[in-house]
Rosetta silent file (secondary structure, phi, psi, omega in degrees, C-alpha in Angstrom):
SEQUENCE: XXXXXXXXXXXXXXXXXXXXXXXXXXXXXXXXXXXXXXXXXXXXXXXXXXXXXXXXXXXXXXXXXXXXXXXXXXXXXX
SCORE:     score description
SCORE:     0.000 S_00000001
   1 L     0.000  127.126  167.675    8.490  107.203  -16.382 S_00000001
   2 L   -98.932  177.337 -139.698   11.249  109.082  -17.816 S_00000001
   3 L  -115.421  114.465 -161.457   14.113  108.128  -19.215 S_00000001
   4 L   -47.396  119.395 -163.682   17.632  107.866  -17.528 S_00000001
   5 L   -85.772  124.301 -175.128   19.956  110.285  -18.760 S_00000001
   6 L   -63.946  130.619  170.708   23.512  108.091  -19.359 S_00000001
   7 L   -49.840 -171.074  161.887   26.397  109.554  -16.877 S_00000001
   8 L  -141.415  163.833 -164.547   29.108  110.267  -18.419 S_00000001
   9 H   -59.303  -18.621  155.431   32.437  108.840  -17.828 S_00000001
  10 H   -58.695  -54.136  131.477   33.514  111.572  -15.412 S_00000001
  11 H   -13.257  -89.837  166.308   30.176  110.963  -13.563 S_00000001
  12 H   -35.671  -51.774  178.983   30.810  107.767  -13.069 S_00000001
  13 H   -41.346  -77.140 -116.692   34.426  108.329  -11.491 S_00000001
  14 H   -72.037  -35.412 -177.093   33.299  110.762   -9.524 S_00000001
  15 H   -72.063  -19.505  138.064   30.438  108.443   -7.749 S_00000001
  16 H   -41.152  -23.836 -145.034   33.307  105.928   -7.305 S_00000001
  17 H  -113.126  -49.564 -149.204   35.297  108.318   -5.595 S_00000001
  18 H   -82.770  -60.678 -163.212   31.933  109.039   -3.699 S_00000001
  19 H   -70.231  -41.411 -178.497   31.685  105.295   -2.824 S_00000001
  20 H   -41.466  -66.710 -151.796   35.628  104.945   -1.616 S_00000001
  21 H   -67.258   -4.312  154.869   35.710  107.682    0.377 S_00000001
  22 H  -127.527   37.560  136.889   32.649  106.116    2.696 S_00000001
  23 H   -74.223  -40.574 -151.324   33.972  103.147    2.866 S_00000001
  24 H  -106.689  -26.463  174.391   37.103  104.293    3.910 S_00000001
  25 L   -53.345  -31.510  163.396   35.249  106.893    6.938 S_00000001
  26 L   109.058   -5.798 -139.526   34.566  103.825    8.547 S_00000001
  27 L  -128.740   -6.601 -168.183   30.992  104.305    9.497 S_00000001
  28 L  -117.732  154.885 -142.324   29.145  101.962    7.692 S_00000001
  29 L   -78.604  156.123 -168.909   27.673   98.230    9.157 S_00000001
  30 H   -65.498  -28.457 -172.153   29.883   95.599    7.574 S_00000001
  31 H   -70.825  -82.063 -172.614   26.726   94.477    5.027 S_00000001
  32 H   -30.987  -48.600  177.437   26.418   98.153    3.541 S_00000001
  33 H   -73.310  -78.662 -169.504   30.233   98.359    2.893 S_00000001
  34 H   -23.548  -34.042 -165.635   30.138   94.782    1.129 S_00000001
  35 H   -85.679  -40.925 -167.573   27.419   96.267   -0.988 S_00000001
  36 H   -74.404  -33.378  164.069   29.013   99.388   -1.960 S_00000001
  37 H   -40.662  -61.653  173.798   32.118   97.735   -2.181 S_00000001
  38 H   -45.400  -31.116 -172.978   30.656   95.342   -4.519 S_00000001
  39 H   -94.141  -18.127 -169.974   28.733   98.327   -6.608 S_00000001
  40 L  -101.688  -17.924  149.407   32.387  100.219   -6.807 S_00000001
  41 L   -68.342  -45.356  173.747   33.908   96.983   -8.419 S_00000001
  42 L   -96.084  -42.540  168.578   31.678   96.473  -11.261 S_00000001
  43 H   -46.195  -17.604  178.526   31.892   99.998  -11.781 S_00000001
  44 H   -82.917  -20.629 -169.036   35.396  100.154  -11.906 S_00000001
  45 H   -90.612  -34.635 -176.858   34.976   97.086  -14.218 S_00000001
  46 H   -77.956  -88.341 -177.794   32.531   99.251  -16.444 S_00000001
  47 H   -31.907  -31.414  171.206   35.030  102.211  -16.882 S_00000001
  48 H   -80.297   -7.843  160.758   38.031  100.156  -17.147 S_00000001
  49 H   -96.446  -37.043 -177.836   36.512   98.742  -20.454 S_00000001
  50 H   -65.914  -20.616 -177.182   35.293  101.785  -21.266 S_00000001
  51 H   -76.541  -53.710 -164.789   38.716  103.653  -21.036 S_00000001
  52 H   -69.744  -15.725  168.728   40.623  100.583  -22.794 S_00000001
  53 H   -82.567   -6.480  165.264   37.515  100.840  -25.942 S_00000001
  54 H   -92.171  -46.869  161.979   38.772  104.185  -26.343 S_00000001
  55 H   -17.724  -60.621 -170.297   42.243  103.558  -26.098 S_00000001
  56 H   -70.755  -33.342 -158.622   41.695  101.299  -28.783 S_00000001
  57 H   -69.319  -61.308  179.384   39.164  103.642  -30.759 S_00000001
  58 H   -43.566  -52.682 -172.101   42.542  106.249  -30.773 S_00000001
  59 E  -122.228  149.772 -164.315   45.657  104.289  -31.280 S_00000001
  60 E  -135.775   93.746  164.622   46.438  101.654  -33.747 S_00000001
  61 E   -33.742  125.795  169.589   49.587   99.378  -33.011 S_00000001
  62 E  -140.332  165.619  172.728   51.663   99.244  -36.032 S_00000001
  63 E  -137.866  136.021 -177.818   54.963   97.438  -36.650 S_00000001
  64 L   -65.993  165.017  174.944   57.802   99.261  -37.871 S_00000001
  65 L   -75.886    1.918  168.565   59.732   97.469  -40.814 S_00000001
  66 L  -105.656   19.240  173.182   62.767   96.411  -37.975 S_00000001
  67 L   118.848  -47.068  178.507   59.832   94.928  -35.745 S_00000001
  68 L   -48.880  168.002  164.842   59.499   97.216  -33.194 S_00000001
  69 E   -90.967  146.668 -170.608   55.909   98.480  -32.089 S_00000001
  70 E  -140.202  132.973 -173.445   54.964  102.068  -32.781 S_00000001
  71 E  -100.137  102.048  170.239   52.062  103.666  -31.191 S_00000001
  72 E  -110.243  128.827  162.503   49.890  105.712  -34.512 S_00000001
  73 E   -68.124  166.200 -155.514   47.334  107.501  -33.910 S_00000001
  74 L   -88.140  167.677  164.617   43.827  106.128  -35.241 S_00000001
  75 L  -125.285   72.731  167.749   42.445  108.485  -37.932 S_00000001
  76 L   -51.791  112.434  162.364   38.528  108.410  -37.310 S_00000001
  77 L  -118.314  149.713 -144.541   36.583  109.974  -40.127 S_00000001
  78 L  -114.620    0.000    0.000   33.614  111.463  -39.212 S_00000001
């Protein structure tokens, strides 16, 4: 069997996008939309961790010396 090539995060979107918009045509038996509905939720669920582990990967919270928050970028070395 071969071996699943991982989407990428644009991928994904886009088959979310895929799932919305035939849901929202209206066409499909109420069981089929629960399922895609359902498959469009944890996907949305995947990608919204995956966006906030980059978020985090980038920027690094620092506090200024009067308190405030400052948004610095992360410095990855590679």
């Amino acid at each position: 069997m071969a071996a699943k090539k991982k989407q990428t995060f644009e991928e994904r979107l886009t088959q979310v996008e895929a799932l919305i918009a035939e849901m929202e045509g209206g066409a499909l038996p109420l069981e089929d939309a629960l399922k895609r509905y359902e498959e469009g939720m944890q996907a949305l669920t995947a990608l919204e961790k995956e966006l906030l582990s980059a978020q985090q990967r980038l920027t690094v919270l620092r506090r200024a010396a009067d308190g405030t928050e400052e948004e610095v970028p992360l410095e990855v070395d590679e």
